Coordinates of C-alpha atoms and ligand atoms in Angstrom, one line a residue:
Chain A
M171 CA 17.2 57.9 55.6
F172 CA 14.1 56.9 53.7
D173 CA 11.7 59.3 55.4
D174 CA 10.1 60.2 52.1
L175 CA 9.0 56.6 51.6
R176 CA 7.3 56.2 54.9
D177 CA 3.8 56.3 53.2
L178 CA 4.8 53.7 50.7
Y179 CA 6.8 51.3 52.8
Q180 CA 4.9 51.0 56.0
E181 CA 5.9 48.6 58.7
V182 CA 3.0 46.3 57.8
I183 CA 4.4 46.0 54.3
F184 CA 7.8 44.9 55.5
D185 CA 6.1 42.5 57.9
H186 CA 4.0 40.8 55.2
N187 CA 7.0 40.8 52.9
R188 CA 9.2 39.0 55.5
N189 CA 6.4 36.6 56.6
P190 CA 3.8 36.3 53.8
R191 CA 0.5 34.9 55.0
N192 CA -1.3 32.0 53.3
F193 CA 1.9 31.3 51.3
R194 CA 1.2 27.7 50.2
V195 CA -0.1 25.6 47.4
M196 CA -3.7 24.7 48.0
E197 CA -4.4 21.1 46.9
N198 CA -8.2 21.2 47.0
A199 CA -8.5 24.7 45.4
N200 CA -11.3 25.0 42.8
R201 CA -10.0 28.2 41.3
R202 CA -6.4 28.8 40.3
V203 CA -5.1 31.7 38.2
D204 CA -1.6 32.9 37.4
G205 CA -0.8 36.6 37.4
F206 CA 2.2 38.2 35.8
N207 CA 3.7 41.7 35.7
P208 CA 6.1 41.7 32.8
L209 CA 7.5 45.0 33.7
C210 CA 9.2 43.8 36.8
G211 CA 8.8 40.0 36.5
D212 CA 6.4 39.6 39.4
K213 CA 4.7 36.2 39.2
L214 CA 2.1 34.8 41.4
T215 CA -0.4 32.0 41.5
L216 CA -3.6 32.5 43.4
F217 CA -5.6 29.6 44.8
L218 CA -9.2 29.9 46.0
K219 CA -11.7 27.5 47.4
I220 CA -15.2 28.7 46.8
D221 CA -18.1 26.9 48.3
D222 CA -21.6 28.2 47.7
H223 CA -20.3 31.6 46.6
V224 CA -18.2 32.0 49.7
I225 CA -14.4 32.1 49.6
T226 CA -13.6 29.6 52.3
D227 CA -9.9 29.5 51.6
A228 CA -7.3 31.6 49.8
S229 CA -3.5 31.1 49.3
F230 CA -0.8 32.0 46.9
Q231 CA 2.7 31.2 45.6
G232 CA 5.1 33.3 43.7
S233 CA 7.7 35.9 43.9
G234 CA 7.6 39.6 43.6
C235 CA 8.6 42.9 45.2
A236 CA 7.6 43.9 48.7
I237 CA 4.6 45.8 47.5
S238 CA 3.2 43.0 45.5
T239 CA 4.0 40.4 48.1
A240 CA 2.4 42.4 50.9
S241 CA -0.6 43.2 48.7
V242 CA -1.4 39.5 47.8
S243 CA -0.7 38.4 51.4
L244 CA -3.0 41.0 52.8
M245 CA -5.6 40.2 50.2
T246 CA -5.7 36.4 51.0
E247 CA -6.3 37.3 54.6
I248 CA -9.0 39.8 54.0
I249 CA -11.1 37.9 51.4
K250 CA -11.3 34.7 53.4
G251 CA -14.9 34.3 54.6
K252 CA -16.2 36.9 52.1
T253 CA -18.8 36.2 49.5
E254 CA -17.8 36.5 45.8
Q255 CA -19.9 39.6 45.7
E256 CA -18.2 41.2 48.7
A257 CA -14.7 40.3 47.3
D258 CA -15.6 42.0 44.0
T259 CA -16.7 45.1 45.8
L260 CA -13.4 45.2 47.7
F261 CA -11.6 44.8 44.4
Q262 CA -13.4 47.9 43.0
Q263 CA -12.6 49.9 46.2
F264 CA -9.0 48.8 46.2
H265 CA -8.6 49.7 42.6
E266 CA -10.1 53.2 43.1
M267 CA -7.9 53.8 46.2
T268 CA -4.6 52.8 44.4
T269 CA -5.3 54.6 41.2
G270 CA -6.4 57.7 43.1
K271 CA -9.9 57.9 41.7
T272 CA -11.3 58.6 45.1
E273 CA -9.5 61.1 47.2
E274 CA -10.9 59.8 50.5
V275 CA -10.1 56.3 51.4
N276 CA -13.1 54.6 52.9
L277 CA -11.2 53.2 55.8
E278 CA -14.0 51.2 57.2
A279 CA -14.6 49.3 54.0
I280 CA -11.0 48.8 53.1
G281 CA -9.6 48.2 56.5
K282 CA -6.0 47.0 56.7
L283 CA -5.6 47.4 52.9
A284 CA -5.3 51.2 53.5
V285 CA -1.5 50.6 54.1
L286 CA -1.2 50.3 50.3
A287 CA -2.8 53.7 49.6
G288 CA 0.7 55.2 49.3
V289 CA 1.3 53.6 45.9
R290 CA -0.9 56.2 44.2
E291 CA 2.0 58.7 44.6
Y292 CA 4.2 56.2 42.7
P293 CA 2.7 55.6 39.3
A294 CA 5.5 53.1 38.4
R295 CA 4.5 51.0 41.4
V296 CA 0.7 50.9 41.2
K297 CA 0.7 47.7 39.2
C298 CA 2.7 46.0 41.9
A299 CA -0.2 46.5 44.3
T300 CA -3.0 45.8 41.9
L301 CA -1.6 42.6 40.3
A302 CA -3.0 40.4 43.1
W303 CA -6.5 42.0 42.8
H304 CA -6.6 41.7 39.0
T305 CA -5.7 38.0 39.5
L306 CA -8.5 37.7 42.0
D307 CA -10.9 39.4 39.6
A308 CA -10.1 36.8 37.0
A309 CA -10.5 34.0 39.5
L310 CA -13.9 35.3 40.5
K311 CA -14.9 35.4 36.9
N312 CA -13.6 31.9 36.6
Q313 CA -11.2 32.8 33.8
Q314 CA -8.5 30.2 33.2
E315 CA -5.9 32.2 31.3
A316 CA -3.0 33.9 33.0
I317 CA -3.4 37.6 33.9
S318 CA -0.9 40.2 32.7
T319 CA -0.7 43.8 33.9
E320 CA 0.4 44.9 30.5
Chain B
M260 CA 47.1 60.8 30.2
T261 CA 46.6 64.3 31.5
T262 CA 44.2 64.5 34.4
Y263 CA 40.7 63.7 33.3
P264 CA 38.6 67.0 33.3
I265 CA 35.8 65.6 35.4
D266 CA 34.7 68.9 36.9
Q267 CA 34.5 70.5 33.4
I268 CA 32.6 67.6 32.0
R269 CA 30.0 67.7 34.8
A270 CA 29.6 71.4 34.3
D271 CA 28.9 70.7 30.6
F272 CA 25.8 68.5 31.4
P273 CA 23.1 70.9 32.7
I274 CA 20.8 68.1 34.0
L275 CA 23.5 66.9 36.4
G276 CA 22.7 70.0 38.5
E277 CA 19.1 69.0 39.0
T278 CA 17.7 67.7 42.3
V279 CA 15.4 64.7 42.4
R280 CA 13.1 64.3 45.4
N281 CA 15.1 67.1 47.0
K282 CA 18.4 65.3 46.6
P283 CA 21.2 66.1 44.1
L284 CA 20.6 63.8 41.1
V285 CA 22.9 60.7 40.9
Y286 CA 22.3 59.5 37.4
L287 CA 23.3 55.9 37.0
D288 CA 21.0 54.7 34.3
N289 CA 23.3 55.5 31.4
A290 CA 23.0 52.1 29.7
A291 CA 19.3 52.9 29.1
S292 CA 20.1 56.4 27.9
C293 CA 22.7 59.1 28.5
Q294 CA 22.3 62.7 29.4
K295 CA 23.3 65.4 26.9
P296 CA 26.0 68.0 27.1
Q297 CA 25.2 71.7 26.5
A298 CA 27.0 71.5 23.1
V299 CA 24.4 69.0 21.9
I300 CA 21.5 70.9 23.2
D301 CA 22.9 74.1 21.7
S302 CA 23.4 72.5 18.3
I303 CA 19.7 71.6 18.1
V304 CA 18.6 75.1 19.2
H305 CA 21.0 76.5 16.7
V306 CA 19.6 74.4 13.8
Y307 CA 16.0 75.3 14.6
S308 CA 16.9 79.0 15.2
H309 CA 19.1 79.6 12.1
E310 CA 19.6 76.7 9.7
Y311 CA 16.5 74.5 9.5
A312 CA 14.8 73.3 6.3
N313 CA 14.3 69.9 4.7
I314 CA 17.4 68.4 3.3
H315 CA 18.4 67.1 -0.2
R316 CA 15.4 68.8 -1.7
G317 CA 15.7 72.5 -2.1
V318 CA 17.9 75.0 -3.9
H319 CA 17.2 77.6 -1.4
T320 CA 19.9 78.7 1.1
L321 CA 18.5 77.1 4.2
S322 CA 18.0 73.7 2.6
V323 CA 21.5 73.8 1.4
K324 CA 22.8 74.8 4.9
A325 CA 20.8 72.1 6.6
T326 CA 21.9 69.5 4.0
D327 CA 25.6 70.5 4.6
R328 CA 25.3 70.2 8.3
F329 CA 23.5 66.9 8.0
E330 CA 26.1 65.5 5.7
A331 CA 28.8 66.9 7.9
A332 CA 27.4 64.7 10.7
R333 CA 27.8 61.7 8.4
E334 CA 31.4 62.6 7.9
K335 CA 31.8 62.8 11.7
V336 CA 30.3 59.4 12.3
K337 CA 32.5 58.0 9.5
R338 CA 35.6 59.3 11.3
F339 CA 34.3 58.3 14.7
I340 CA 34.1 54.6 13.8
N341 CA 36.8 54.8 11.0
A342 CA 34.6 53.7 8.2
G343 CA 36.1 53.7 4.7
S344 CA 33.5 55.8 3.1
E345 CA 30.5 58.0 4.1
K346 CA 28.5 55.8 1.7
E347 CA 28.7 53.1 4.4
I348 CA 27.0 55.3 7.1
I349 CA 23.2 55.0 7.1
F350 CA 21.3 57.2 9.4
L351 CA 18.3 55.5 11.1
R352 CA 16.2 55.9 14.3
G353 CA 18.4 53.7 16.4
A354 CA 20.2 50.4 16.8
T355 CA 16.9 48.6 16.8
E356 CA 15.9 49.9 13.4
A357 CA 19.4 49.2 12.1
I358 CA 19.2 45.5 13.1
N359 CA 15.7 45.2 11.6
L360 CA 17.0 46.7 8.4
V361 CA 19.7 44.2 8.1
A362 CA 17.3 41.3 9.0
Q363 CA 14.7 42.4 6.4
S364 CA 17.0 43.6 3.6
F365 CA 20.1 41.5 3.9
G366 CA 18.3 38.6 5.5
K367 CA 15.5 38.3 3.0
S368 CA 17.7 38.8 0.0
Q369 CA 20.7 36.7 0.9
L370 CA 19.4 33.9 3.2
Q371 CA 17.2 30.9 2.5
A372 CA 15.2 28.4 4.4
G373 CA 17.5 26.3 6.5
D374 CA 20.3 28.8 6.7
E375 CA 21.4 29.6 10.2
I376 CA 22.0 32.8 12.1
V377 CA 24.2 32.7 15.2
I378 CA 23.6 35.1 18.1
S379 CA 24.6 34.8 21.8
A380 CA 22.9 34.1 25.1
M381 CA 23.4 37.7 26.3
E382 CA 21.7 39.6 23.5
H383 CA 19.3 42.5 24.0
H384 CA 15.8 41.8 22.6
A385 CA 16.7 44.1 19.7
N386 CA 19.2 41.5 18.5
I387 CA 16.9 38.5 19.1
V388 CA 13.4 39.4 17.9
P389 CA 14.3 40.8 14.4
W390 CA 16.0 37.4 13.7
Q391 CA 13.1 35.4 15.1
M392 CA 10.8 37.4 12.8
L393 CA 13.0 36.6 9.8
C394 CA 13.0 32.9 10.8
Q395 CA 9.2 32.9 10.8
Q396 CA 9.1 34.7 7.5
I397 CA 11.6 32.7 5.5
G398 CA 12.4 29.6 7.5
T399 CA 16.0 30.4 8.7
V400 CA 17.1 29.0 12.0
L401 CA 18.4 30.9 15.0
K402 CA 21.3 29.4 17.0
V403 CA 22.3 30.7 20.3
A404 CA 25.9 30.5 21.5
P405 CA 25.9 29.9 25.3
M406 CA 27.7 31.8 28.1
N407 CA 29.2 30.8 31.4
Q408 CA 28.2 31.7 34.9
K409 CA 30.4 34.8 34.8
G410 CA 28.5 36.0 31.7
E411 CA 31.3 35.3 29.2
L412 CA 30.7 33.9 25.8
I413 CA 31.9 30.2 25.7
F414 CA 34.0 30.7 22.7
E415 CA 34.5 27.0 21.9
E416 CA 30.8 26.5 21.8
F417 CA 30.3 29.5 19.7
E418 CA 32.9 28.2 17.2
K419 CA 31.1 24.8 17.0
L420 CA 28.0 26.5 15.9
L421 CA 29.7 27.9 12.8
G422 CA 28.9 25.5 10.0
D423 CA 28.1 25.3 6.3
K424 CA 24.6 26.6 6.9
T425 CA 25.7 29.6 9.0
K426 CA 25.1 32.7 7.0
L427 CA 25.4 35.4 9.6
V428 CA 26.7 36.0 13.1
A429 CA 25.0 38.8 15.0
I430 CA 26.4 39.6 18.4
A431 CA 26.6 42.3 21.1
H432 CA 30.0 44.1 21.2
M433 CA 29.1 44.9 24.8
S434 CA 26.1 43.4 26.8
N435 CA 23.7 45.9 28.3
A436 CA 22.5 43.5 31.0
L437 CA 25.9 42.3 32.2
G438 CA 28.5 44.7 30.9
T439 CA 30.4 41.8 29.2
I440 CA 32.7 43.0 26.4
N441 CA 32.8 40.1 23.8
P442 CA 36.0 39.0 22.2
V443 CA 34.9 40.5 18.9
E444 CA 38.2 40.2 17.1
K445 CA 38.3 36.4 17.7
I446 CA 34.6 36.1 16.8
I447 CA 35.1 37.9 13.5
A448 CA 38.2 36.0 12.7
A449 CA 36.5 32.6 13.3
A450 CA 33.4 33.6 11.3
H451 CA 35.4 35.1 8.4
A452 CA 37.5 31.9 8.2
K453 CA 34.2 30.3 7.1
N454 CA 33.1 33.3 5.0
I455 CA 30.4 34.2 7.4
P456 CA 29.6 38.0 7.8
V457 CA 29.4 39.5 11.2
L458 CA 27.0 42.1 12.6
L459 CA 28.1 43.8 15.8
D460 CA 25.5 45.4 18.1
G461 CA 27.5 48.4 19.3
A462 CA 24.7 50.1 21.2
Q463 CA 26.6 49.8 24.5
A464 CA 30.1 49.7 23.2
T465 CA 30.2 53.0 21.3
P466 CA 29.9 55.3 24.4
H467 CA 32.6 53.4 26.3
M468 CA 35.4 52.6 23.9
A469 CA 37.1 53.6 20.7
V470 CA 35.6 51.6 17.8
D471 CA 37.4 51.1 14.4
V472 CA 35.2 49.1 12.0
Q473 CA 38.0 48.7 9.5
A474 CA 40.5 47.3 12.1
L475 CA 37.7 45.0 13.4
D476 CA 36.7 44.1 9.8
C477 CA 33.1 43.6 10.9
D478 CA 30.6 43.6 8.1
F479 CA 27.8 45.5 9.9
Y480 CA 28.0 47.7 13.0
V481 CA 25.0 49.3 14.6
F482 CA 24.5 51.9 17.4
S483 CA 22.1 54.4 18.9
G484 CA 22.9 58.1 19.2
H485 CA 21.0 58.6 22.5
K486 CA 23.4 56.3 24.4
L487 CA 26.3 58.3 23.0
Y488 CA 25.3 61.6 24.6
G489 CA 23.3 62.5 21.5
P490 CA 19.6 63.0 20.8
S491 CA 17.1 60.2 20.8
G492 CA 15.7 59.2 17.5
T493 CA 19.1 58.8 15.9
G494 CA 21.0 55.7 15.1
V495 CA 23.6 54.4 12.7
L496 CA 24.0 51.4 10.5
Y497 CA 27.5 50.9 9.2
G498 CA 27.8 48.2 6.5
K499 CA 30.6 47.3 4.1
Q500 CA 29.9 49.0 0.8
A501 CA 29.7 45.8 -1.3
L502 CA 27.2 44.3 1.1
L503 CA 25.0 47.4 1.2
E504 CA 25.1 47.7 -2.6
A505 CA 23.8 44.2 -3.0
M506 CA 20.9 44.7 -0.6
P507 CA 17.5 46.0 -1.7
P508 CA 15.9 49.1 0.0
Y509 CA 14.2 48.6 3.3
Q510 CA 11.6 51.2 2.9
G511 CA 10.3 53.1 -0.1
G512 CA 9.6 56.8 -0.3
G513 CA 11.2 60.2 -1.0
D514 CA 15.0 60.7 -0.9
M515 CA 15.7 57.0 -1.7
I516 CA 14.9 57.2 -5.4
R517 CA 16.7 58.3 -8.5
T518 CA 13.7 58.4 -10.9
V519 CA 10.1 57.4 -10.4
T520 CA 7.4 56.7 -13.0
F521 CA 4.3 54.6 -12.4
E522 CA 6.0 51.8 -14.4
K523 CA 9.4 51.7 -12.8
T524 CA 11.5 53.3 -10.1
T525 CA 15.3 53.4 -9.9
Y526 CA 16.9 53.7 -6.5
A527 CA 19.3 56.2 -5.3
G528 CA 22.9 55.2 -4.5
L529 CA 24.3 54.7 -1.1
P530 CA 23.7 55.8 1.6
H531 CA 20.4 57.4 0.5
K532 CA 19.0 54.1 -0.8
F533 CA 18.3 53.2 2.8
E534 CA 17.1 56.6 4.0
A535 CA 13.6 56.9 2.8
G536 CA 11.6 59.9 4.0
T537 CA 12.6 63.0 6.0
P538 CA 15.1 61.9 8.7
A539 CA 15.6 63.4 12.2
I540 CA 17.5 66.3 10.7
A541 CA 18.2 68.4 13.8
E542 CA 18.8 65.3 16.0
I543 CA 21.4 63.9 13.6
I544 CA 23.2 67.2 13.5
G545 CA 23.1 67.0 17.3
L546 CA 24.6 63.5 17.1
G547 CA 27.5 65.1 15.2
A548 CA 27.9 67.6 18.1
A549 CA 27.9 64.7 20.6
I550 CA 30.7 63.0 18.6
D551 CA 32.7 66.2 18.5
Y552 CA 32.2 66.4 22.3
V553 CA 33.4 62.9 23.2
S554 CA 36.1 63.0 20.6
A555 CA 37.6 66.2 22.1
I556 CA 37.9 64.3 25.4
G557 CA 39.1 61.2 23.7
M558 CA 37.4 57.8 23.8
E559 CA 40.6 56.2 25.2
N560 CA 40.5 58.6 28.1
I561 CA 36.8 58.0 28.7
A562 CA 37.4 54.2 28.6
A563 CA 40.3 54.5 31.1
Y564 CA 38.3 56.7 33.5
E565 CA 35.2 54.5 33.4
A566 CA 37.3 51.3 33.9
E567 CA 38.7 52.8 37.1
L568 CA 35.2 53.8 38.3
L569 CA 33.9 50.3 37.6
A570 CA 36.8 48.7 39.5
Y571 CA 36.1 51.0 42.4
A572 CA 32.4 50.2 42.4
T573 CA 33.0 46.5 42.1
E574 CA 35.4 46.5 45.0
Q575 CA 32.8 48.4 47.1
A576 CA 30.0 46.1 46.1
E577 CA 32.0 43.0 47.0
Q578 CA 32.2 44.3 50.6
I579 CA 28.5 44.5 51.1
K580 CA 27.0 41.4 52.6
G581 CA 24.0 40.2 50.7
M582 CA 24.9 42.1 47.5
N583 CA 25.5 39.8 44.5
I584 CA 27.0 41.1 41.3
V585 CA 25.4 39.6 38.2
G586 CA 27.9 39.5 35.3
Q587 CA 31.6 39.1 36.3
A588 CA 33.3 38.8 33.0
A589 CA 37.0 39.4 32.9
E590 CA 36.4 42.0 30.1
K591 CA 33.7 44.4 31.2
G592 CA 32.4 47.9 30.6
G593 CA 30.9 50.2 33.1
I594 CA 27.9 48.2 34.2
L595 CA 27.1 46.9 37.6
S596 CA 24.1 44.6 37.5
F597 CA 23.2 43.2 40.9
T598 CA 20.7 41.6 43.2
L599 CA 20.3 41.9 47.0
D600 CA 19.3 38.9 49.1
H601 CA 15.5 38.9 49.8
I602 CA 15.0 42.4 48.3
H603 CA 13.3 42.7 44.9
P604 CA 15.0 45.0 42.4
H605 CA 11.9 47.1 42.0
D606 CA 12.0 47.9 45.7
I607 CA 15.7 48.7 45.3
G608 CA 14.8 51.1 42.4
T609 CA 12.1 52.9 44.4
M610 CA 14.2 53.2 47.5
L611 CA 17.3 54.5 45.7
D612 CA 15.1 56.9 43.8
S613 CA 14.0 58.5 47.0
L614 CA 17.7 59.3 47.6
G615 CA 18.0 60.9 44.2
I616 CA 19.7 57.9 42.7
A617 CA 18.5 56.8 39.3
I618 CA 19.2 53.1 38.5
R619 CA 17.4 50.6 36.3
A620 CA 15.4 47.8 37.9
G621 CA 14.0 45.2 35.6
H622 CA 14.9 42.7 32.9
H623 CA 16.9 45.2 30.8
C624 CA 15.3 43.9 27.6
A625 CA 17.2 40.7 28.1
M626 CA 14.7 38.3 29.5
P627 CA 16.8 35.2 28.4
V628 CA 19.7 36.6 30.6
M629 CA 17.4 36.8 33.6
D630 CA 16.2 33.2 33.0
F631 CA 19.8 32.1 32.7
Y632 CA 20.6 33.4 36.2
G633 CA 17.2 32.3 37.6
V634 CA 16.2 35.8 38.6
P635 CA 13.1 37.8 37.6
A636 CA 15.0 41.0 37.3
T637 CA 18.2 42.7 38.5
A638 CA 19.1 46.2 39.6
R639 CA 21.6 47.9 37.4
A640 CA 23.9 50.9 37.9
S641 CA 25.5 51.9 34.7
F642 CA 28.3 54.5 34.5
A643 CA 29.1 57.2 32.0
M644 CA 31.9 59.7 31.4
Y645 CA 30.5 62.1 34.0
N646 CA 30.0 59.8 37.0
T647 CA 32.3 60.0 40.0
R648 CA 33.6 58.0 42.9
E649 CA 31.5 60.2 45.2
E650 CA 28.4 59.0 43.4
V651 CA 29.5 55.4 43.8
D652 CA 29.8 56.1 47.5
I653 CA 26.3 57.5 47.6
L654 CA 25.0 54.5 45.8
M655 CA 26.7 52.0 48.1
Q656 CA 25.6 54.0 51.2
G657 CA 22.0 53.9 49.9
I658 CA 22.3 50.1 49.3
K659 CA 23.6 49.5 52.8
S660 CA 20.8 51.6 54.3
L661 CA 18.0 49.8 52.4
I662 CA 19.4 46.4 53.4
E663 CA 19.0 47.6 57.0
V664 CA 15.5 48.9 56.7
F665 CA 14.3 45.7 55.0
G666 CA 15.9 43.7 57.9
Ligands
PLP129 C1 23.0 46.0 23.6 C2 21.8 46.8 23.0 N1 21.3 46.6 21.8 C3 20.3 47.3 21.3 C4 19.7 48.3 22.0 C5 18.5 49.0 21.4 O1 18.8 50.3 21.2 P1 17.6 51.3 20.8 O2 16.5 51.1 21.8 O3 18.3 52.7 21.0 O4 17.3 51.1 19.4 C6 20.1 48.5 23.3 C7 19.4 49.6 24.1 O5 18.9 49.3 25.2 C8 21.2 47.8 23.8 O6 21.6 48.0 25.1

């Protein structure tokens, strides 16, 4: 029935929505930023532990739509073990992929995150996918204030 | 009632024949804005093709024609809400501007620091923020009458808020987020017993029921043309003449003056005192056409038809496991706000859109209502005079399917 949506709602997204990874409060986090999408009410808190410029742990709390939940869940998986610099590069690549700035998705660089490429066909939903990453960007810059997509 | 001419009505709205994502459009976002009948579209084309010029300004033929048509729309609005005089009908951009006008003009001239304004827990932001701005400007205090879990105003609590300091009650006739129709007769009687004027926000009520401002005896009534099958950019403020006379202008400019010198300006009389600048001429004439259209069908007939549709939709919704109706007031207009267990409203919106179904997903400009129910957002199907049971069936089938795919 929802054939048209297969590119947007891939099975991986349903899976991460049902069972979000790294969904916990991190007591020993040294970065913590709130992200908020006022349009749909998505709220998340991102926790990072960064030791010597390497993200050694990442987790989140919050509630949102399937796209935003899957996006933050996938992000916490993929950034673990990356340097701050590498994570920032991923942020740029993800941003370009979801806003359609690059036609070709560099699959190798972006890996699993490619399942979210479908949002570029749904302008109303792009912010759902990018909220997690804007929050990460703020955390990497060590900003304290909450992030809003507006 | 003779049979409701649903087929004719649907044929009158050209957009209802559109397809969206290769599916026939099922338009259920009417509380946000309604679609327009051909008569309204034609009236705008006609004005611009044959009768357009600025109004109230020229002696030339076209200006006179346009002025006549514009003032005829005022007469139609007057009859539609049964106002006592066309001086009481102010044309504005929408309900939002009308409430801001009352807050800034009535509020600043008649209220003082410490005076209280009573609203309800189910207001649209348009009936919250203008009062908060006034409170910041002059030190008035905003009081909020609570509602119960069903989304009904708790009348006893409302009454308790009416005190010596209360100088205005501003309340939704019908809630956009929940569909609740407030007991406005009782509210007005209670407020008037203490000499408190009442503003009704009729943005949602006017498309769904007959409104008689004299029978209600409300002091101000506001609504938007675009929710009443009319053009966007149109709205109405009704105010009792004595109240409007006592209020200073809201904006200055052309049309609202009698004489201007650099030393002194005298203002025009009602309603022009509140209509500075060139208004949305063609659109307001279009609003007149929309009022003709709904009046020909009859607001009572529309109300009865929509009540049946809502009852049917509610009954269907109650049978779907995991679907929760938000707002279950005994008195309700055609709005079905809901959540689905474990599925975010935004996902509901996108999935239904892929089936050609337009609903609203979000906070509906009523964030305090969302907070009250502890949800970030709801999905909302809102019905209009042209919706059908078949469309309700398509909606419910879509909801069942998406619950399945989310698993
Ligand atoms: C109850 C209510 N009040 C006020 C408004 C504001 O109307 P507008 O945006 O047309 O000014 C709306 C529109 O959503 C509404 O539903």
